[in-house]
Amino acid sequence: MMNGYVILGIIALLFLSMYGFAYFSVFMEKLKANRNKEINAEKEALRLEQRKKNQELIDERVRKFNERKEEIRRELTLLEKMKERQQVS
């Protein structure tokens, strides 16, 4: 009788270990998927942050370009007015 319980215990342990092994592989796959999802989210956040920085640089350059363009336009109109004054005199 005692040997029957030992054999039954060994068989139960065998089935439990097979179930545990199968569940462990599924658990590891889920863990890897979650880890990859977090890494991808971090990469996406960094990419968006870099894109914002680049856009700010572009906006700054465009603003400076427009200011310079406006300054040149003002200087040209001033020169034209001075030229007209000299021609009138």
PDB file of N, CA and C in Angstrom:
ATOM      1  N   MET A   1       0.818  -1.192   0.000  1.00  0.00           N
ATOM      2  CA  MET A   1       0.000   0.000   0.000  1.00  0.00           C
ATOM      3  C   MET A   1       0.862   1.256   0.000  1.00  0.00           C
ATOM      4  N   MET A   2       1.915   1.200   0.793  1.00  0.00           N
ATOM      5  CA  MET A   2       2.793   2.365   0.883  1.00  0.00           C
ATOM      6  C   MET A   2       3.475   2.634  -0.446  1.00  0.00           C
ATOM      7  N   ASN A   3       3.868   1.556  -1.140  1.00  0.00           N
ATOM      8  CA  ASN A   3       4.515   1.726  -2.438  1.00  0.00           C
ATOM      9  C   ASN A   3       3.541   2.320  -3.459  1.00  0.00           C
ATOM     10  N   GLY A   4       2.260   2.008  -3.329  1.00  0.00           N
ATOM     11  CA  GLY A   4       1.241   2.558  -4.235  1.00  0.00           C
ATOM     12  C   GLY A   4       1.152   4.074  -4.092  1.00  0.00           C
ATOM     13  N   TYR A   5       1.207   4.548  -2.831  1.00  0.00           N
ATOM     14  CA  TYR A   5       1.163   5.997  -2.605  1.00  0.00           C
ATOM     15  C   TYR A   5       2.414   6.689  -3.157  1.00  0.00           C
ATOM     16  N   VAL A   6       3.542   6.015  -3.011  1.00  0.00           N
ATOM     17  CA  VAL A   6       4.788   6.585  -3.530  1.00  0.00           C
ATOM     18  C   VAL A   6       4.712   6.680  -5.050  1.00  0.00           C
ATOM     19  N   ILE A   7       4.250   5.606  -5.687  1.00  0.00           N
ATOM     20  CA  ILE A   7       4.131   5.620  -7.148  1.00  0.00           C
ATOM     21  C   ILE A   7       3.111   6.676  -7.582  1.00  0.00           C
ATOM     22  N   LEU A   8       1.977   6.744  -6.889  1.00  0.00           N
ATOM     23  CA  LEU A   8       0.961   7.743  -7.207  1.00  0.00           C
ATOM     24  C   LEU A   8       1.519   9.157  -7.009  1.00  0.00           C
ATOM     25  N   GLY A   9       2.294   9.353  -5.962  1.00  0.00           N
ATOM     26  CA  GLY A   9       2.933  10.656  -5.720  1.00  0.00           C
ATOM     27  C   GLY A   9       3.920  11.012  -6.819  1.00  0.00           C
ATOM     28  N   ILE A  10       4.676  10.032  -7.252  1.00  0.00           N
ATOM     29  CA  ILE A  10       5.652  10.265  -8.327  1.00  0.00           C
ATOM     30  C   ILE A  10       4.934  10.619  -9.625  1.00  0.00           C
ATOM     31  N   ILE A  11       3.852   9.935  -9.936  1.00  0.00           N
ATOM     32  CA  ILE A  11       3.085  10.229 -11.154  1.00  0.00           C
ATOM     33  C   ILE A  11       2.473  11.628 -11.056  1.00  0.00           C
ATOM     34  N   ALA A  12       1.921  11.960  -9.889  1.00  0.00           N
ATOM     35  CA  ALA A  12       1.349  13.297  -9.699  1.00  0.00           C
ATOM     36  C   ALA A  12       2.435  14.365  -9.846  1.00  0.00           C
ATOM     37  N   LEU A  13       3.598  14.086  -9.274  1.00  0.00           N
ATOM     38  CA  LEU A  13       4.711  15.016  -9.398  1.00  0.00           C
ATOM     39  C   LEU A  13       5.145  15.160 -10.854  1.00  0.00           C
ATOM     40  N   LEU A  14       5.128  14.064 -11.597  1.00  0.00           N
ATOM     41  CA  LEU A  14       5.465  14.096 -13.015  1.00  0.00           C
ATOM     42  C   LEU A  14       4.495  14.996 -13.778  1.00  0.00           C
ATOM     43  N   PHE A  15       3.191  14.793 -13.559  1.00  0.00           N
ATOM     44  CA  PHE A  15       2.202  15.613 -14.258  1.00  0.00           C
ATOM     45  C   PHE A  15       2.281  17.080 -13.827  1.00  0.00           C
ATOM     46  N   LEU A  16       2.500  17.313 -12.559  1.00  0.00           N
ATOM     47  CA  LEU A  16       2.644  18.690 -12.086  1.00  0.00           C
ATOM     48  C   LEU A  16       3.880  19.352 -12.700  1.00  0.00           C
ATOM     49  N   SER A  17       4.966  18.609 -12.805  1.00  0.00           N
ATOM     50  CA  SER A  17       6.172  19.194 -13.396  1.00  0.00           C
ATOM     51  C   SER A  17       5.969  19.463 -14.886  1.00  0.00           C
ATOM     52  N   MET A  18       5.246  18.590 -15.591  1.00  0.00           N
ATOM     53  CA  MET A  18       4.959  18.844 -17.009  1.00  0.00           C
ATOM     54  C   MET A  18       4.082  20.083 -17.159  1.00  0.00           C
ATOM     55  N   TYR A  19       3.070  20.191 -16.308  1.00  0.00           N
ATOM     56  CA  TYR A  19       2.200  21.377 -16.354  1.00  0.00           C
ATOM     57  C   TYR A  19       3.012  22.630 -16.021  1.00  0.00           C
ATOM     58  N   GLY A  20       3.846  22.532 -15.002  1.00  0.00           N
ATOM     59  CA  GLY A  20       4.675  23.685 -14.617  1.00  0.00           C
ATOM     60  C   GLY A  20       5.628  24.081 -15.732  1.00  0.00           C
ATOM     61  N   PHE A  21       6.242  23.118 -16.399  1.00  0.00           N
ATOM     62  CA  PHE A  21       7.155  23.415 -17.491  1.00  0.00           C
ATOM     63  C   PHE A  21       6.419  24.103 -18.642  1.00  0.00           C
ATOM     64  N   ALA A  22       5.228  23.585 -18.985  1.00  0.00           N
ATOM     65  CA  ALA A  22       4.442  24.179 -20.068  1.00  0.00           C
ATOM     66  C   ALA A  22       4.014  25.596 -19.682  1.00  0.00           C
ATOM     67  N   TYR A  23       3.549  25.785 -18.480  1.00  0.00           N
ATOM     68  CA  TYR A  23       3.108  27.097 -18.045  1.00  0.00           C
ATOM     69  C   TYR A  23       4.295  28.059 -17.952  1.00  0.00           C
ATOM     70  N   PHE A  24       5.456  27.562 -17.548  1.00  0.00           N
ATOM     71  CA  PHE A  24       6.643  28.410 -17.434  1.00  0.00           C
ATOM     72  C   PHE A  24       7.034  28.987 -18.788  1.00  0.00           C
ATOM     73  N   SER A  25       6.974  28.181 -19.837  1.00  0.00           N
ATOM     74  CA  SER A  25       7.330  28.691 -21.163  1.00  0.00           C
ATOM     75  C   SER A  25       6.331  29.759 -21.614  1.00  0.00           C
ATOM     76  N   VAL A  26       5.045  29.567 -21.335  1.00  0.00           N
ATOM     77  CA  VAL A  26       4.044  30.575 -21.677  1.00  0.00           C
ATOM     78  C   VAL A  26       4.290  31.840 -20.865  1.00  0.00           C
ATOM     79  N   PHE A  27       4.600  31.673 -19.593  1.00  0.00           N
ATOM     80  CA  PHE A  27       4.875  32.813 -18.720  1.00  0.00           C
ATOM     81  C   PHE A  27       6.083  33.603 -19.229  1.00  0.00           C
ATOM     82  N   MET A  28       7.130  32.906 -19.655  1.00  0.00           N
ATOM     83  CA  MET A  28       8.322  33.577 -20.161  1.00  0.00           C
ATOM     84  C   MET A  28       8.021  34.330 -21.464  1.00  0.00           C
ATOM     85  N   GLU A  29       7.194  33.754 -22.332  1.00  0.00           N
ATOM     86  CA  GLU A  29       6.818  34.437 -23.559  1.00  0.00           C
ATOM     87  C   GLU A  29       6.053  35.723 -23.252  1.00  0.00           C
ATOM     88  N   LYS A  30       5.122  35.661 -22.308  1.00  0.00           N
ATOM     89  CA  LYS A  30       4.371  36.858 -21.921  1.00  0.00           C
ATOM     90  C   LYS A  30       5.301  37.902 -21.322  1.00  0.00           C
ATOM     91  N   LEU A  31       6.244  37.467 -20.512  1.00  0.00           N
ATOM     92  CA  LEU A  31       7.199  38.384 -19.902  1.00  0.00           C
ATOM     93  C   LEU A  31       8.052  39.065 -20.972  1.00  0.00           C
ATOM     94  N   LYS A  32       8.524  38.290 -21.956  1.00  0.00           N
ATOM     95  CA  LYS A  32       9.307  38.866 -23.054  1.00  0.00           C
ATOM     96  C   LYS A  32       8.471  39.856 -23.856  1.00  0.00           C
ATOM     97  N   ALA A  33       7.213  39.501 -24.121  1.00  0.00           N
ATOM     98  CA  ALA A  33       6.332  40.391 -24.888  1.00  0.00           C
ATOM     99  C   ALA A  33       6.124  41.706 -24.146  1.00  0.00           C
ATOM    100  N   ASN A  34       5.897  41.634 -22.835  1.00  0.00           N
ATOM    101  CA  ASN A  34       5.716  42.856 -22.046  1.00  0.00           C
ATOM    102  C   ASN A  34       6.986  43.691 -22.031  1.00  0.00           C
ATOM    103  N   ARG A  35       8.130  43.044 -21.887  1.00  0.00           N
ATOM    104  CA  ARG A  35       9.402  43.751 -21.876  1.00  0.00           C
ATOM    105  C   ARG A  35       9.638  44.437 -23.222  1.00  0.00           C
ATOM    106  N   ASN A  36       9.350  43.724 -24.313  1.00  0.00           N
ATOM    107  CA  ASN A  36       9.516  44.318 -25.647  1.00  0.00           C
ATOM    108  C   ASN A  36       8.560  45.487 -25.845  1.00  0.00           C
ATOM    109  N   LYS A  37       7.342  45.356 -25.317  1.00  0.00           N
ATOM    110  CA  LYS A  37       6.375  46.443 -25.440  1.00  0.00           C
ATOM    111  C   LYS A  37       6.868  47.683 -24.705  1.00  0.00           C
ATOM    112  N   GLU A  38       7.430  47.502 -23.518  1.00  0.00           N
ATOM    113  CA  GLU A  38       7.964  48.631 -22.752  1.00  0.00           C
ATOM    114  C   GLU A  38       9.155  49.268 -23.475  1.00  0.00           C
ATOM    115  N   ILE A  39      10.030  48.448 -24.018  1.00  0.00           N
ATOM    116  CA  ILE A  39      11.194  48.966 -24.743  1.00  0.00           C
ATOM    117  C   ILE A  39      10.738  49.750 -25.966  1.00  0.00           C
ATOM    118  N   ASN A  40       9.759  49.216 -26.688  1.00  0.00           N
ATOM    119  CA  ASN A  40       9.249  49.926 -27.864  1.00  0.00           C
ATOM    120  C   ASN A  40       8.587  51.236 -27.480  1.00  0.00           C
ATOM    121  N   ALA A  41       7.881  51.248 -26.348  1.00  0.00           N
ATOM    122  CA  ALA A  41       7.248  52.481 -25.887  1.00  0.00           C
ATOM    123  C   ALA A  41       8.313  53.522 -25.537  1.00  0.00           C
ATOM    124  N   GLU A  42       9.393  53.097 -24.896  1.00  0.00           N
ATOM    125  CA  GLU A  42      10.493  54.015 -24.581  1.00  0.00           C
ATOM    126  C   GLU A  42      11.128  54.559 -25.847  1.00  0.00           C
ATOM    127  N   LYS A  43      11.365  53.685 -26.816  1.00  0.00           N
ATOM    128  CA  LYS A  43      11.955  54.124 -28.080  1.00  0.00           C
ATOM    129  C   LYS A  43      11.043  55.125 -28.773  1.00  0.00           C
ATOM    130  N   GLU A  44       9.752  54.860 -28.755  1.00  0.00           N
ATOM    131  CA  GLU A  44       8.800  55.773 -29.389  1.00  0.00           C
ATOM    132  C   GLU A  44       8.789  57.121 -28.682  1.00  0.00           C
ATOM    133  N   ALA A  45       8.850  57.104 -27.345  1.00  0.00           N
ATOM    134  CA  ALA A  45       8.883  58.359 -26.595  1.00  0.00           C
ATOM    135  C   ALA A  45      10.157  59.144 -26.917  1.00  0.00           C
ATOM    136  N   LEU A  46      11.286  58.464 -26.974  1.00  0.00           N
ATOM    137  CA  LEU A  46      12.545  59.136 -27.321  1.00  0.00           C
ATOM    138  C   LEU A  46      12.499  59.686 -28.740  1.00  0.00           C
ATOM    139  N   ARG A  47      11.905  58.930 -29.652  1.00  0.00           N
ATOM    140  CA  ARG A  47      11.812  59.380 -31.029  1.00  0.00           C
ATOM    141  C   ARG A  47      10.926  60.626 -31.132  1.00  0.00           C
ATOM    142  N   LEU A  48       9.814  60.627 -30.405  1.00  0.00           N
ATOM    143  CA  LEU A  48       8.932  61.796 -30.416  1.00  0.00           C
ATOM    144  C   LEU A  48       9.614  63.007 -29.793  1.00  0.00           C
ATOM    145  N   GLU A  49      10.361  62.763 -28.715  1.00  0.00           N
ATOM    146  CA  GLU A  49      11.091  63.860 -28.079  1.00  0.00           C
ATOM    147  C   GLU A  49      12.141  64.438 -29.031  1.00  0.00           C
ATOM    148  N   GLN A  50      12.855  63.568 -29.725  1.00  0.00           N
ATOM    149  CA  GLN A  50      13.859  64.022 -30.688  1.00  0.00           C
ATOM    150  C   GLN A  50      13.194  64.782 -31.828  1.00  0.00           C
ATOM    151  N   ARG A  51      12.035  64.297 -32.254  1.00  0.00           N
ATOM    152  CA  ARG A  51      11.311  64.988 -33.324  1.00  0.00           C
ATOM    153  C   ARG A  51      10.886  66.387 -32.878  1.00  0.00           C
ATOM    154  N   LYS A  52      10.448  66.512 -31.618  1.00  0.00           N
ATOM    155  CA  LYS A  52      10.073  67.832 -31.097  1.00  0.00           C
ATOM    156  C   LYS A  52      11.270  68.770 -31.073  1.00  0.00           C
ATOM    157  N   LYS A  53      12.416  68.264 -30.623  1.00  0.00           N
ATOM    158  CA  LYS A  53      13.626  69.086 -30.597  1.00  0.00           C
ATOM    159  C   LYS A  53      14.013  69.539 -31.996  1.00  0.00           C
ATOM    160  N   ASN A  54      13.965  68.608 -32.938  1.00  0.00           N
ATOM    161  CA  ASN A  54      14.304  68.964 -34.318  1.00  0.00           C
ATOM    162  C   ASN A  54      13.325  69.995 -34.871  1.00  0.00           C
ATOM    163  N   GLN A  55      12.042  69.836 -34.542  1.00  0.00           N
ATOM    164  CA  GLN A  55      11.050  70.788 -35.019  1.00  0.00           C
ATOM    165  C   GLN A  55      11.284  72.164 -34.416  1.00  0.00           C
ATOM    166  N   GLU A  56      11.680  72.207 -33.145  1.00  0.00           N
ATOM    167  CA  GLU A  56      11.988  73.488 -32.510  1.00  0.00           C
ATOM    168  C   GLU A  56      13.178  74.161 -33.194  1.00  0.00           C
ATOM    169  N   LEU A  57      14.193  73.380 -33.535  1.00  0.00           N
ATOM    170  CA  LEU A  57      15.345  73.936 -34.251  1.00  0.00           C
ATOM    171  C   LEU A  57      14.936  74.483 -35.614  1.00  0.00           C
ATOM    172  N   ILE A  58      14.106  73.728 -36.308  1.00  0.00           N
ATOM    173  CA  ILE A  58      13.641  74.181 -37.619  1.00  0.00           C
ATOM    174  C   ILE A  58      12.831  75.463 -37.478  1.00  0.00           C
ATOM    175  N   ASP A  59      11.932  75.502 -36.489  1.00  0.00           N
ATOM    176  CA  ASP A  59      11.125  76.703 -36.265  1.00  0.00           C
ATOM    177  C   ASP A  59      12.004  77.912 -35.951  1.00  0.00           C
ATOM    178  N   GLU A  60      13.029  77.699 -35.146  1.00  0.00           N
ATOM    179  CA  GLU A  60      13.940  78.797 -34.803  1.00  0.00           C
ATOM    180  C   GLU A  60      14.663  79.305 -36.044  1.00  0.00           C
ATOM    181  N   ARG A  61      15.135  78.409 -36.878  1.00  0.00           N
ATOM    182  CA  ARG A  61      15.826  78.810 -38.109  1.00  0.00           C
ATOM    183  C   ARG A  61      14.888  79.567 -39.045  1.00  0.00           C
ATOM    184  N   VAL A  62      13.662  79.091 -39.159  1.00  0.00           N
ATOM    185  CA  VAL A  62      12.690  79.765 -40.018  1.00  0.00           C
ATOM    186  C   VAL A  62      12.377  81.153 -39.476  1.00  0.00           C
ATOM    187  N   ARG A  63      12.250  81.258 -38.158  1.00  0.00           N
ATOM    188  CA  ARG A  63      11.965  82.556 -37.546  1.00  0.00           C
ATOM    189  C   ARG A  63      13.114  83.530 -37.817  1.00  0.00           C
ATOM    190  N   LYS A  64      14.339  83.070 -37.632  1.00  0.00           N
ATOM    191  CA  LYS A  64      15.499  83.933 -37.897  1.00  0.00           C
ATOM    192  C   LYS A  64      15.555  84.322 -39.372  1.00  0.00           C
ATOM    193  N   PHE A  65      15.286  83.370 -40.242  1.00  0.00           N
ATOM    194  CA  PHE A  65      15.289  83.652 -41.670  1.00  0.00           C
ATOM    195  C   PHE A  65      14.245  84.713 -42.009  1.00  0.00           C
ATOM    196  N   ASN A  66      13.046  84.571 -41.456  1.00  0.00           N
ATOM    197  CA  ASN A  66      11.978  85.545 -41.720  1.00  0.00           C
ATOM    198  C   ASN A  66      12.318  86.921 -41.155  1.00  0.00           C
ATOM    199  N   GLU A  67      12.931  86.950 -39.976  1.00  0.00           N
ATOM    200  CA  GLU A  67      13.352  88.240 -39.410  1.00  0.00           C
ATOM    201  C   GLU A  67      14.379  88.908 -40.310  1.00  0.00           C
ATOM    202  N   ARG A  68      15.340  88.127 -40.780  1.00  0.00           N
ATOM    203  CA  ARG A  68      16.374  88.672 -41.651  1.00  0.00           C
ATOM    204  C   ARG A  68      15.763  89.151 -42.970  1.00  0.00           C
ATOM    205  N   LYS A  69      14.826  88.388 -43.495  1.00  0.00           N
ATOM    206  CA  LYS A  69      14.150  88.760 -44.728  1.00  0.00           C
ATOM    207  C   LYS A  69      13.385  90.077 -44.555  1.00  0.00           C
ATOM    208  N   GLU A  70      12.708  90.208 -43.421  1.00  0.00           N
ATOM    209  CA  GLU A  70      11.971  91.436 -43.126  1.00  0.00           C
ATOM    210  C   GLU A  70      12.927  92.625 -42.972  1.00  0.00           C
ATOM    211  N   GLU A  71      14.051  92.388 -42.325  1.00  0.00           N
ATOM    212  CA  GLU A  71      15.044  93.448 -42.157  1.00  0.00           C
ATOM    213  C   GLU A  71      15.596  93.896 -43.518  1.00  0.00           C
ATOM    214  N   ILE A  72      15.878  92.963 -44.368  1.00  0.00           N
ATOM    215  CA  ILE A  72      16.379  93.300 -45.708  1.00  0.00           C
ATOM    216  C   ILE A  72      15.320  94.071 -46.485  1.00  0.00           C
ATOM    217  N   ARG A  73      14.067  93.641 -46.368  1.00  0.00           N
ATOM    218  CA  ARG A  73      12.993  94.343 -47.065  1.00  0.00           C
ATOM    219  C   ARG A  73      12.866  95.789 -46.580  1.00  0.00           C
ATOM    220  N   ARG A  74      12.961  95.982 -45.254  1.00  0.00           N
ATOM    221  CA  ARG A  74      12.900  97.340 -44.701  1.00  0.00           C
ATOM    222  C   ARG A  74      14.068  98.192 -45.216  1.00  0.00           C
ATOM    223  N   GLU A  75      15.250  97.596 -45.254  1.00  0.00           N
ATOM    224  CA  GLU A  75      16.418  98.328 -45.750  1.00  0.00           C
ATOM    225  C   GLU A  75      16.241  98.705 -47.222  1.00  0.00           C
ATOM    226  N   LEU A  76      15.699  97.818 -48.003  1.00  0.00           N
ATOM    227  CA  LEU A  76      15.485  98.113 -49.417  1.00  0.00           C
ATOM    228  C   LEU A  76      14.470  99.229 -49.616  1.00  0.00           C
ATOM    229  N   THR A  77      13.391  99.184 -48.824  1.00  0.00           N
ATOM    230  CA  THR A  77      12.403 100.265 -48.950  1.00  0.00           C
ATOM    231  C   THR A  77      13.006 101.594 -48.508  1.00  0.00           C
ATOM    232  N   LEU A  78      13.827 101.551 -47.480  1.00  0.00           N
ATOM    233  CA  LEU A  78      14.496 102.767 -47.020  1.00  0.00           C
ATOM    234  C   LEU A  78      15.431 103.311 -48.110  1.00  0.00           C
ATOM    235  N   LEU A  79      16.177 102.442 -48.752  1.00  0.00           N
ATOM    236  CA  LEU A  79      17.062 102.852 -49.837  1.00  0.00           C
ATOM    237  C   LEU A  79      16.267 103.419 -51.021  1.00  0.00           C
ATOM    238  N   GLU A  80      15.141 102.789 -51.323  1.00  0.00           N
ATOM    239  CA  GLU A  80      14.302 103.306 -52.407  1.00  0.00           C
ATOM    240  C   GLU A  80      13.788 104.709 -52.079  1.00  0.00           C
ATOM    241  N   LYS A  81      13.372 104.923 -50.840  1.00  0.00           N
ATOM    242  CA  LYS A  81      12.900 106.249 -50.425  1.00  0.00           C
ATOM    243  C   LYS A  81      14.025 107.278 -50.520  1.00  0.00           C
ATOM    244  N   MET A  82      15.220 106.879 -50.087  1.00  0.00           N
ATOM    245  CA  MET A  82      16.363 107.790 -50.164  1.00  0.00           C
ATOM    246  C   MET A  82      16.685 108.111 -51.629  1.00  0.00           C
ATOM    247  N   LYS A  83      16.572 107.114 -52.497  1.00  0.00           N
ATOM    248  CA  LYS A  83      16.838 107.315 -53.911  1.00  0.00           C
ATOM    249  C   LYS A  83      15.810 108.283 -54.507  1.00  0.00           C
ATOM    250  N   GLU A  84      14.544 108.114 -54.131  1.00  0.00           N
ATOM    251  CA  GLU A  84      13.500 109.023 -54.611  1.00  0.00           C
ATOM    252  C   GLU A  84      13.747 110.452 -54.137  1.00  0.00           C
ATOM    253  N   ARG A  85      14.163 110.616 -52.911  1.00  0.00           N
ATOM    254  CA  ARG A  85      14.457 111.951 -52.363  1.00  0.00           C
ATOM    255  C   ARG A  85      15.599 112.626 -53.138  1.00  0.00           C
ATOM    256  N   GLN A  86      16.602 111.820 -53.475  1.00  0.00           N
ATOM    257  CA  GLN A  86      17.737 112.391 -54.218  1.00  0.00           C
ATOM    258  C   GLN A  86      17.313 112.778 -55.633  1.00  0.00           C
ATOM    259  N   GLN A  87      16.430 111.996 -56.244  1.00  0.00           N
ATOM    260  CA  GLN A  87      15.986 112.311 -57.580  1.00  0.00           C
ATOM    261  C   GLN A  87      15.085 113.549 -57.587  1.00  0.00           C
ATOM    262  N   VAL A  88      14.291 113.760 -56.540  1.00  0.00           N
ATOM    263  CA  VAL A  88      13.397 114.893 -56.453  1.00  0.00           C
ATOM    264  C   VAL A  88      14.188 116.167 -56.249  1.00  0.00           C
ATOM    265  N   SER A  89      15.242 116.090 -55.497  1.00  0.00           N
ATOM    266  CA  SER A  89      16.031 117.289 -55.171  1.00  0.00           C
ATOM    267  C   SER A  89      16.807 117.829 -56.311  1.00  0.00           C
TER     268      SER A  89
END
